[in-house]
PDB file of C-alpha atoms and ligand atoms in Angstrom:
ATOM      1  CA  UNK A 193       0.000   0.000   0.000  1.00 96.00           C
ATOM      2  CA  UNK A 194       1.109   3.300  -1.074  1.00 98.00           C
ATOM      3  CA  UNK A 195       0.110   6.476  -0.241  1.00 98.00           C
ATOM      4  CA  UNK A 196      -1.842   8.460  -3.409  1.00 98.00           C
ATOM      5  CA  UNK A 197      -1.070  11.083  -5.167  1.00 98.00           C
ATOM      6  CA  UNK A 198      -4.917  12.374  -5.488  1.00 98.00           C
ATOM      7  CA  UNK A 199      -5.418  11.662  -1.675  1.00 98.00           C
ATOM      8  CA  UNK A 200      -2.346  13.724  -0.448  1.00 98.00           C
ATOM      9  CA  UNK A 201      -3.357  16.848  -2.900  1.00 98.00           C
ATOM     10  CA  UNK A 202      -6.473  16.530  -1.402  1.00 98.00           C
ATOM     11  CA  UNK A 203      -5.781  16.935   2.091  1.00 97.00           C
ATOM     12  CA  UNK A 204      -2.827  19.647   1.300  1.00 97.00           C
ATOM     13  CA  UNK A 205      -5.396  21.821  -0.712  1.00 96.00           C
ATOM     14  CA  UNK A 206      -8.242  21.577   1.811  1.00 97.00           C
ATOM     15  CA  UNK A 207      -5.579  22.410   4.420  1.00 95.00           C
ATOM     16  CA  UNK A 208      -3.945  25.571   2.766  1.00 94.00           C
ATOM     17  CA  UNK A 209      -6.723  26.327   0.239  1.00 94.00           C
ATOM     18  CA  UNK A 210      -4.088  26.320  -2.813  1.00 93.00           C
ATOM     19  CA  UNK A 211      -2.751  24.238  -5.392  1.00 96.00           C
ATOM     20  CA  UNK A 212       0.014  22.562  -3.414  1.00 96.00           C
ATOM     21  CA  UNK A 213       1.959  21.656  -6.598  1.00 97.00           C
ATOM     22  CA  UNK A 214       5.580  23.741  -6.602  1.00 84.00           C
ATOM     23  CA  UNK A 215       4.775  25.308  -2.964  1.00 88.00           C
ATOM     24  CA  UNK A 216       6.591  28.034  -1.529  1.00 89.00           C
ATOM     25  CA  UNK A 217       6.329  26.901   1.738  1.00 92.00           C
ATOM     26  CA  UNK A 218       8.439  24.026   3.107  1.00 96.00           C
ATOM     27  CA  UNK A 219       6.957  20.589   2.855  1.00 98.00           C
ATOM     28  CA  UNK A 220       8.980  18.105   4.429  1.00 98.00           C
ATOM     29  CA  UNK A 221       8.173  14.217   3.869  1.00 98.00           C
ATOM     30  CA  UNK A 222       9.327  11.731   6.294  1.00 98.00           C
ATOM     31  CA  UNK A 223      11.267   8.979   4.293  1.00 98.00           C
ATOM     32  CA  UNK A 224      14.138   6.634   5.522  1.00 98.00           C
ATOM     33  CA  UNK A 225      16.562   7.727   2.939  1.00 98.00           C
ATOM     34  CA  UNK A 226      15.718  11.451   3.108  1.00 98.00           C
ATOM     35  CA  UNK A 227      18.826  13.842   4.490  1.00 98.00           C
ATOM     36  CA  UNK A 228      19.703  12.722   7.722  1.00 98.00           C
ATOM     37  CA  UNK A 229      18.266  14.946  10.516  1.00 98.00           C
ATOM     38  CA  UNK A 230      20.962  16.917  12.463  1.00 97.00           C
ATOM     39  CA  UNK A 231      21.344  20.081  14.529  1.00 95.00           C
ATOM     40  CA  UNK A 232      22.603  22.024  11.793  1.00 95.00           C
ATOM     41  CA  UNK A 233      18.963  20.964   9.649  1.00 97.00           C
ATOM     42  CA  UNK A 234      17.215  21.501  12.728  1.00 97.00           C
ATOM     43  CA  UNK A 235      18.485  24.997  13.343  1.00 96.00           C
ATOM     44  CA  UNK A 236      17.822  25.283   9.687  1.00 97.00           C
ATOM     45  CA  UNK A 237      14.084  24.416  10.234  1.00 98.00           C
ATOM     46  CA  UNK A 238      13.907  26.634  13.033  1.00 97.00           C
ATOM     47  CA  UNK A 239      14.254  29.619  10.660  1.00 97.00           C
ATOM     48  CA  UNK A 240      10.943  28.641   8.571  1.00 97.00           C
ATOM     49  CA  UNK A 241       7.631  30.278   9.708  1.00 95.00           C
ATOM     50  CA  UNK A 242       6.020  27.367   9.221  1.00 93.00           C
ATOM     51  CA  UNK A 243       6.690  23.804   8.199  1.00 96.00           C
ATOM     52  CA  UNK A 244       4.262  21.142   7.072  1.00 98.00           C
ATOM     53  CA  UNK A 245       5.728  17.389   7.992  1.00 98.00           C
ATOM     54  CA  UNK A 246       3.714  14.648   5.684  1.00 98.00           C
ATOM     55  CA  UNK A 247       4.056  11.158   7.028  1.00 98.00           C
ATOM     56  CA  UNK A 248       4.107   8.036   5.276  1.00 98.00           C
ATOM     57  CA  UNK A 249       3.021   4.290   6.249  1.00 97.00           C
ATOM     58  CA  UNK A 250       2.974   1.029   4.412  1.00 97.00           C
ATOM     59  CA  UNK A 251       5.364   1.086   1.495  1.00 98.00           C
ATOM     60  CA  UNK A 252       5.389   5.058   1.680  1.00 98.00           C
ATOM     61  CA  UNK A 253       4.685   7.953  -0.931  1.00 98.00           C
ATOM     62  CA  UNK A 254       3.232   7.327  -4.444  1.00 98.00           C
ATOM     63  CA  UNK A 255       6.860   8.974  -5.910  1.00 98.00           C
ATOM     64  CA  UNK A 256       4.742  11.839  -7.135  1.00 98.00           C
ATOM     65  CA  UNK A 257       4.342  13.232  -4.280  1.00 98.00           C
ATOM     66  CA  UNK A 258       7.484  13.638  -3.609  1.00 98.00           C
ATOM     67  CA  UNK A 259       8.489  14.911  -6.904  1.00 97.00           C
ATOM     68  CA  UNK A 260       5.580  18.001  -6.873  1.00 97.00           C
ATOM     69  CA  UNK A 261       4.454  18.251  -3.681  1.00 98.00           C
ATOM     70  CA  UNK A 262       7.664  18.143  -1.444  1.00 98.00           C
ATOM     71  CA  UNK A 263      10.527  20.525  -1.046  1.00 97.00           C
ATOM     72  CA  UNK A 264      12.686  17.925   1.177  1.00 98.00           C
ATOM     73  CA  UNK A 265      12.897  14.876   2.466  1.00 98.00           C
ATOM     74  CA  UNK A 266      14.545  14.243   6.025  1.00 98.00           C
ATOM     75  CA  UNK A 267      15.428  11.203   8.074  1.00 98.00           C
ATOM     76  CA  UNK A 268      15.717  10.485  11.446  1.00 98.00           C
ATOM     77  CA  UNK A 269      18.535   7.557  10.474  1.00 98.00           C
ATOM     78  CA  UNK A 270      18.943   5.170   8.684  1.00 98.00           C
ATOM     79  CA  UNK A 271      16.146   2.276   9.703  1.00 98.00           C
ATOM     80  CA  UNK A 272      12.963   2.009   8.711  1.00 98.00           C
ATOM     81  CA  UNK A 273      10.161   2.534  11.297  1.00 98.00           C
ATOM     82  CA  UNK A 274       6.199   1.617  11.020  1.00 98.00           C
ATOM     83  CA  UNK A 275       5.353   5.095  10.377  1.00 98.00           C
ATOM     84  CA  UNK A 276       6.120   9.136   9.619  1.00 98.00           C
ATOM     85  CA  UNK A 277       4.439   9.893  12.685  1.00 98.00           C
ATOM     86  CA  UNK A 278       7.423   9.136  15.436  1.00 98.00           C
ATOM     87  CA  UNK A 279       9.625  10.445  12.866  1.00 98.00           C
ATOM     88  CA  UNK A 280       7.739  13.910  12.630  1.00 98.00           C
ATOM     89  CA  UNK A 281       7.673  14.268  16.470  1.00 98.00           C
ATOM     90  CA  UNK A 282      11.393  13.820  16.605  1.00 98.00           C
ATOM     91  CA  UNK A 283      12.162  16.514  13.898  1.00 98.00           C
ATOM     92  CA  UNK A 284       9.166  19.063  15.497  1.00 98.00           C
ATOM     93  CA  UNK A 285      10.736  18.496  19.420  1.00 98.00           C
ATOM     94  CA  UNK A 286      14.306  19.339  17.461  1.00 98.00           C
ATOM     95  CA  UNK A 287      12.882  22.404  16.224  1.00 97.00           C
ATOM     96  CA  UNK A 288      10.523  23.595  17.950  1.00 96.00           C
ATOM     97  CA  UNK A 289      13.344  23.185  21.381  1.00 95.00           C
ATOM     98  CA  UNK A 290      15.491  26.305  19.301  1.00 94.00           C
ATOM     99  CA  UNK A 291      12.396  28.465  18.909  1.00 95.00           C
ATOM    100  CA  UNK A 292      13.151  31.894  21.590  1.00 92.00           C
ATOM    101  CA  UNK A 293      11.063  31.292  24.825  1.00 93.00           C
ATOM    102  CA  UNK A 294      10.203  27.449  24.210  1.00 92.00           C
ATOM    103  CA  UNK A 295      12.755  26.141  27.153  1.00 92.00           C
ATOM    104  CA  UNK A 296      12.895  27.807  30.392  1.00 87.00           C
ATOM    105  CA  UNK A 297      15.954  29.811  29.260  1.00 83.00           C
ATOM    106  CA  UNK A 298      17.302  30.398  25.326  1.00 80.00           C
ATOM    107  CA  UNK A 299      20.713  29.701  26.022  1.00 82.00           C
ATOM    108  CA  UNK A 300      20.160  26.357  26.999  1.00 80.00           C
ATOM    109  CA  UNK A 301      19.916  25.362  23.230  1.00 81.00           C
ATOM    110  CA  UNK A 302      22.683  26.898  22.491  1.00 86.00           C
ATOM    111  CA  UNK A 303      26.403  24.882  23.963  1.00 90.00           C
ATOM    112  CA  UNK A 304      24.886  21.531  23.225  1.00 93.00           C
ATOM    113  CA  UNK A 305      25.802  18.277  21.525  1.00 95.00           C
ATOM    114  CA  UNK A 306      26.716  18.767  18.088  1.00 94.00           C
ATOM    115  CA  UNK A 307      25.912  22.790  18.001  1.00 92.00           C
ATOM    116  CA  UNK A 308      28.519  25.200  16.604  1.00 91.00           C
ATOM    117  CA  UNK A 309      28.913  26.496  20.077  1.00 93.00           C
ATOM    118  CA  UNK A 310      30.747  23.300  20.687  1.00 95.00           C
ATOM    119  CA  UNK A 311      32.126  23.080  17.258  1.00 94.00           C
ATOM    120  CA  UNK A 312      29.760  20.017  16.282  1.00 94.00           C
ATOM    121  CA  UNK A 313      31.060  18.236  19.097  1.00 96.00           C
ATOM    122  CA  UNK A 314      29.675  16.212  22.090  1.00 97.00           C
ATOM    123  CA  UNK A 315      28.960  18.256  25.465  1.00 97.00           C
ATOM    124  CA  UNK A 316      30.658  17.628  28.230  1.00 97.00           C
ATOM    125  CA  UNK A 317      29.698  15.927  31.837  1.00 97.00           C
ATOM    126  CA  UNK A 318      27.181  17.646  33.715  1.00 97.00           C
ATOM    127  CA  UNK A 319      27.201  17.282  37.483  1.00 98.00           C
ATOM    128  CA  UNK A 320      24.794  18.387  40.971  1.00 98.00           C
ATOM    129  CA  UNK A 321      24.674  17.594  44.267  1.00 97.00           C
ATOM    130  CA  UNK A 322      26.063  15.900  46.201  1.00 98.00           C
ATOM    131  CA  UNK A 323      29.785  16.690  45.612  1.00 98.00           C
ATOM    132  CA  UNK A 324      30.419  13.451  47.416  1.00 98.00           C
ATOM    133  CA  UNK A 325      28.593  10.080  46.787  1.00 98.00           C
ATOM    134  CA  UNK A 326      30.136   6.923  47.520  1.00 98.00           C
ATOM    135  CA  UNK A 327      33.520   8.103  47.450  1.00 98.00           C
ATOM    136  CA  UNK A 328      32.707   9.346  43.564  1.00 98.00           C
ATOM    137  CA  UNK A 329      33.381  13.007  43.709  1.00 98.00           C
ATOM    138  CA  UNK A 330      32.386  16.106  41.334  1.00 98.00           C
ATOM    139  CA  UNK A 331      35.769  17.338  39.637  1.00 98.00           C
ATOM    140  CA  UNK A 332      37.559  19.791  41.749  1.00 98.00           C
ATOM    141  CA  UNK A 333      37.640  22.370  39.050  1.00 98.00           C
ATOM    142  CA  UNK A 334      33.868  22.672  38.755  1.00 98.00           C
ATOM    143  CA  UNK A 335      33.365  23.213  42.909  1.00 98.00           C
ATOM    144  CA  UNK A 336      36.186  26.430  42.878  1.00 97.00           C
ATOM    145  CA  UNK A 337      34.049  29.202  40.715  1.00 97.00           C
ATOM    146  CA  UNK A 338      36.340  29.485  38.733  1.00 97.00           C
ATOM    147  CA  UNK A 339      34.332  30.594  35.923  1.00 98.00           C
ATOM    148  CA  UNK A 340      36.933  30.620  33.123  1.00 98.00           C
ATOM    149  CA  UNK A 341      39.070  27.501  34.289  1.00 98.00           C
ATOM    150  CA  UNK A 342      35.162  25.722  34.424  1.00 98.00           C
ATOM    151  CA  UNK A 343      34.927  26.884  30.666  1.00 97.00           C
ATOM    152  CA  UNK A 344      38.377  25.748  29.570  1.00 97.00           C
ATOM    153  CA  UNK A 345      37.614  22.020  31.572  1.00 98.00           C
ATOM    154  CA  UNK A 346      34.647  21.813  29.539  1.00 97.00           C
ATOM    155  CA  UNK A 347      35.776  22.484  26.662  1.00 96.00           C
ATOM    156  CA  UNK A 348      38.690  20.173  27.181  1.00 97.00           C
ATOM    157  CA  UNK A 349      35.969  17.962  28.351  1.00 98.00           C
ATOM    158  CA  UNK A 350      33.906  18.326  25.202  1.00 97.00           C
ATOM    159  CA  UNK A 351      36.136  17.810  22.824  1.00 97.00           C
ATOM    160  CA  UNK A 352      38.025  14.463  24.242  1.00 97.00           C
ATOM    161  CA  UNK A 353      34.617  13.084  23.596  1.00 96.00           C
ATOM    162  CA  UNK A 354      34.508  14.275  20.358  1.00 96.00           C
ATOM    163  CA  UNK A 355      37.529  12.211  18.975  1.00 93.00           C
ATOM    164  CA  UNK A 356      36.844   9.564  16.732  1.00 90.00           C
TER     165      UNK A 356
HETATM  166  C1  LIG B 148       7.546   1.226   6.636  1.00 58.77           C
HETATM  167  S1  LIG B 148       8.100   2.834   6.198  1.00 58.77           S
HETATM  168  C2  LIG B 148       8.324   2.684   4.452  1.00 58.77           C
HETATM  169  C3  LIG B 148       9.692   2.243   4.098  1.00 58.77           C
HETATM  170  C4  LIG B 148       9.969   2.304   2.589  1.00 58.77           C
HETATM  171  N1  LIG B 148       9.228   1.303   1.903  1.00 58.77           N
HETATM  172  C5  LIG B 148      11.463   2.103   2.355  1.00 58.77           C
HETATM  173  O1  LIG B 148      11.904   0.973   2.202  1.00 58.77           O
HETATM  174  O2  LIG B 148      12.198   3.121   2.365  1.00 58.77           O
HETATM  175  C6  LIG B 148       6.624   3.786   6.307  1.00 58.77           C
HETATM  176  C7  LIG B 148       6.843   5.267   6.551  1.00 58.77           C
HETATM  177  O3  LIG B 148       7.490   5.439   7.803  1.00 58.77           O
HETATM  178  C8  LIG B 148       8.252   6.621   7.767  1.00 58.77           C
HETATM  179  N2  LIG B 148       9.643   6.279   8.146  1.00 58.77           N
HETATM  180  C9  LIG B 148      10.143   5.054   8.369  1.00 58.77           C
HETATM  181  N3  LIG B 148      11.422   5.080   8.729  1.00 58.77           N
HETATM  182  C10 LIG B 148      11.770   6.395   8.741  1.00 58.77           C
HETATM  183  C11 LIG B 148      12.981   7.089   9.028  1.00 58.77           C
HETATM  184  N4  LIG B 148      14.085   6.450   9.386  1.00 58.77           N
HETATM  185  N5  LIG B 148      12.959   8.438   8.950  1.00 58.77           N
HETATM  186  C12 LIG B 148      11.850   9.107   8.591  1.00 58.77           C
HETATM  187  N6  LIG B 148      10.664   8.489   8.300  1.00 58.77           N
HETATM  188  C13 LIG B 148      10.637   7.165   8.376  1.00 58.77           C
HETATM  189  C14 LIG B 148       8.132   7.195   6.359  1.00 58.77           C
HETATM  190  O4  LIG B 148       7.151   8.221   6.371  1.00 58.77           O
HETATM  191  C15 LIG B 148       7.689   5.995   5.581  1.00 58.77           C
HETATM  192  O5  LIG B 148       6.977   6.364   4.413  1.00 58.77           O
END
Protein backbone atom coordinates (compact mmCIF):
# COMPACT_ATOMS: atom_id res chain seq x y z
CA UNK A 1 0.00 0.00 0.00
CA UNK A 2 1.11 3.30 -1.07
CA UNK A 3 0.11 6.48 -0.24
CA UNK A 4 -1.84 8.46 -3.41
CA UNK A 5 -1.07 11.08 -5.17
CA UNK A 6 -4.92 12.37 -5.49
CA UNK A 7 -5.42 11.66 -1.67
CA UNK A 8 -2.35 13.72 -0.45
CA UNK A 9 -3.36 16.85 -2.90
CA UNK A 10 -6.47 16.53 -1.40
CA UNK A 11 -5.78 16.93 2.09
CA UNK A 12 -2.83 19.65 1.30
CA UNK A 13 -5.40 21.82 -0.71
CA UNK A 14 -8.24 21.58 1.81
CA UNK A 15 -5.58 22.41 4.42
CA UNK A 16 -3.94 25.57 2.77
CA UNK A 17 -6.72 26.33 0.24
CA UNK A 18 -4.09 26.32 -2.81
CA UNK A 19 -2.75 24.24 -5.39
CA UNK A 20 0.01 22.56 -3.41
CA UNK A 21 1.96 21.66 -6.60
CA UNK A 22 5.58 23.74 -6.60
CA UNK A 23 4.77 25.31 -2.96
CA UNK A 24 6.59 28.03 -1.53
CA UNK A 25 6.33 26.90 1.74
CA UNK A 26 8.44 24.03 3.11
CA UNK A 27 6.96 20.59 2.86
CA UNK A 28 8.98 18.10 4.43
CA UNK A 29 8.17 14.22 3.87
CA UNK A 30 9.33 11.73 6.29
CA UNK A 31 11.27 8.98 4.29
CA UNK A 32 14.14 6.63 5.52
CA UNK A 33 16.56 7.73 2.94
CA UNK A 34 15.72 11.45 3.11
CA UNK A 35 18.83 13.84 4.49
CA UNK A 36 19.70 12.72 7.72
CA UNK A 37 18.27 14.95 10.52
CA UNK A 38 20.96 16.92 12.46
CA UNK A 39 21.34 20.08 14.53
CA UNK A 40 22.60 22.02 11.79
CA UNK A 41 18.96 20.96 9.65
CA UNK A 42 17.21 21.50 12.73
CA UNK A 43 18.49 25.00 13.34
CA UNK A 44 17.82 25.28 9.69
CA UNK A 45 14.08 24.42 10.23
CA UNK A 46 13.91 26.63 13.03
CA UNK A 47 14.25 29.62 10.66
CA UNK A 48 10.94 28.64 8.57
CA UNK A 49 7.63 30.28 9.71
CA UNK A 50 6.02 27.37 9.22
CA UNK A 51 6.69 23.80 8.20
CA UNK A 52 4.26 21.14 7.07
CA UNK A 53 5.73 17.39 7.99
CA UNK A 54 3.71 14.65 5.68
CA UNK A 55 4.06 11.16 7.03
CA UNK A 56 4.11 8.04 5.28
CA UNK A 57 3.02 4.29 6.25
CA UNK A 58 2.97 1.03 4.41
CA UNK A 59 5.36 1.09 1.49
CA UNK A 60 5.39 5.06 1.68
CA UNK A 61 4.69 7.95 -0.93
CA UNK A 62 3.23 7.33 -4.44
CA UNK A 63 6.86 8.97 -5.91
CA UNK A 64 4.74 11.84 -7.13
CA UNK A 65 4.34 13.23 -4.28
CA UNK A 66 7.48 13.64 -3.61
CA UNK A 67 8.49 14.91 -6.90
CA UNK A 68 5.58 18.00 -6.87
CA UNK A 69 4.45 18.25 -3.68
CA UNK A 70 7.66 18.14 -1.44
CA UNK A 71 10.53 20.52 -1.05
CA UNK A 72 12.69 17.93 1.18
CA UNK A 73 12.90 14.88 2.47
CA UNK A 74 14.54 14.24 6.03
CA UNK A 75 15.43 11.20 8.07
CA UNK A 76 15.72 10.48 11.45
CA UNK A 77 18.54 7.56 10.47
CA UNK A 78 18.94 5.17 8.68
CA UNK A 79 16.15 2.28 9.70
CA UNK A 80 12.96 2.01 8.71
CA UNK A 81 10.16 2.53 11.30
CA UNK A 82 6.20 1.62 11.02
CA UNK A 83 5.35 5.09 10.38
CA UNK A 84 6.12 9.14 9.62
CA UNK A 85 4.44 9.89 12.68
CA UNK A 86 7.42 9.14 15.44
CA UNK A 87 9.63 10.45 12.87
CA UNK A 88 7.74 13.91 12.63
CA UNK A 89 7.67 14.27 16.47
CA UNK A 90 11.39 13.82 16.61
CA UNK A 91 12.16 16.51 13.90
CA UNK A 92 9.17 19.06 15.50
CA UNK A 93 10.74 18.50 19.42
CA UNK A 94 14.31 19.34 17.46
CA UNK A 95 12.88 22.40 16.22
CA UNK A 96 10.52 23.60 17.95
CA UNK A 97 13.34 23.18 21.38
CA UNK A 98 15.49 26.31 19.30
CA UNK A 99 12.40 28.47 18.91
CA UNK A 100 13.15 31.89 21.59
CA UNK A 101 11.06 31.29 24.82
CA UNK A 102 10.20 27.45 24.21
CA UNK A 103 12.76 26.14 27.15
CA UNK A 104 12.89 27.81 30.39
CA UNK A 105 15.95 29.81 29.26
CA UNK A 106 17.30 30.40 25.33
CA UNK A 107 20.71 29.70 26.02
CA UNK A 108 20.16 26.36 27.00
CA UNK A 109 19.92 25.36 23.23
CA UNK A 110 22.68 26.90 22.49
CA UNK A 111 26.40 24.88 23.96
CA UNK A 112 24.89 21.53 23.22
CA UNK A 113 25.80 18.28 21.52
CA UNK A 114 26.72 18.77 18.09
CA UNK A 115 25.91 22.79 18.00
CA UNK A 116 28.52 25.20 16.60
CA UNK A 117 28.91 26.50 20.08
CA UNK A 118 30.75 23.30 20.69
CA UNK A 119 32.13 23.08 17.26
CA UNK A 120 29.76 20.02 16.28
CA UNK A 121 31.06 18.24 19.10
CA UNK A 122 29.67 16.21 22.09
CA UNK A 123 28.96 18.26 25.47
CA UNK A 124 30.66 17.63 28.23
CA UNK A 125 29.70 15.93 31.84
CA UNK A 126 27.18 17.65 33.72
CA UNK A 127 27.20 17.28 37.48
CA UNK A 128 24.79 18.39 40.97
CA UNK A 129 24.67 17.59 44.27
CA UNK A 130 26.06 15.90 46.20
CA UNK A 131 29.79 16.69 45.61
CA UNK A 132 30.42 13.45 47.42
CA UNK A 133 28.59 10.08 46.79
CA UNK A 134 30.14 6.92 47.52
CA UNK A 135 33.52 8.10 47.45
CA UNK A 136 32.71 9.35 43.56
CA UNK A 137 33.38 13.01 43.71
CA UNK A 138 32.39 16.11 41.33
CA UNK A 139 35.77 17.34 39.64
CA UNK A 140 37.56 19.79 41.75
CA UNK A 141 37.64 22.37 39.05
CA UNK A 142 33.87 22.67 38.75
CA UNK A 143 33.36 23.21 42.91
CA UNK A 144 36.19 26.43 42.88
CA UNK A 145 34.05 29.20 40.71
CA UNK A 146 36.34 29.48 38.73
CA UNK A 147 34.33 30.59 35.92
CA UNK A 148 36.93 30.62 33.12
CA UNK A 149 39.07 27.50 34.29
CA UNK A 150 35.16 25.72 34.42
CA UNK A 151 34.93 26.88 30.67
CA UNK A 152 38.38 25.75 29.57
CA UNK A 153 37.61 22.02 31.57
CA UNK A 154 34.65 21.81 29.54
CA UNK A 155 35.78 22.48 26.66
CA UNK A 156 38.69 20.17 27.18
CA UNK A 157 35.97 17.96 28.35
CA UNK A 158 33.91 18.33 25.20
CA UNK A 159 36.14 17.81 22.82
CA UNK A 160 38.02 14.46 24.24
CA UNK A 161 34.62 13.08 23.60
CA UNK A 162 34.51 14.27 20.36
CA UNK A 163 37.53 12.21 18.98
CA UNK A 164 36.84 9.56 16.73
C1 LIG B 1 7.55 1.23 6.64
S1 LIG B 1 8.10 2.83 6.20
C2 LIG B 1 8.32 2.68 4.45
C3 LIG B 1 9.69 2.24 4.10
C4 LIG B 1 9.97 2.30 2.59
N1 LIG B 1 9.23 1.30 1.90
C5 LIG B 1 11.46 2.10 2.35
O1 LIG B 1 11.90 0.97 2.20
O2 LIG B 1 12.20 3.12 2.37
C6 LIG B 1 6.62 3.79 6.31
C7 LIG B 1 6.84 5.27 6.55
O3 LIG B 1 7.49 5.44 7.80
C8 LIG B 1 8.25 6.62 7.77
N2 LIG B 1 9.64 6.28 8.15
C9 LIG B 1 10.14 5.05 8.37
N3 LIG B 1 11.42 5.08 8.73
C10 LIG B 1 11.77 6.39 8.74
C11 LIG B 1 12.98 7.09 9.03
N4 LIG B 1 14.08 6.45 9.39
N5 LIG B 1 12.96 8.44 8.95
C12 LIG B 1 11.85 9.11 8.59
N6 LIG B 1 10.66 8.49 8.30
C13 LIG B 1 10.64 7.17 8.38
C14 LIG B 1 8.13 7.20 6.36
O4 LIG B 1 7.15 8.22 6.37
C15 LIG B 1 7.69 5.99 5.58
O5 LIG B 1 6.98 6.36 4.41
Amino acid sequence: MVLRVDVVEAALKAHYGADPASPTRRVIALTPGGRLLDDALASELAQESDLTLLCGRYEGFDERILEHFVTDQVSIGRYVIAGGELAAMVVSDAVLRKLPGVLGKDESAVEESFSEALEGGVEYPHYTRPAQWRGWSVPEVLLSGHHERIREWRREQSRLRSLP
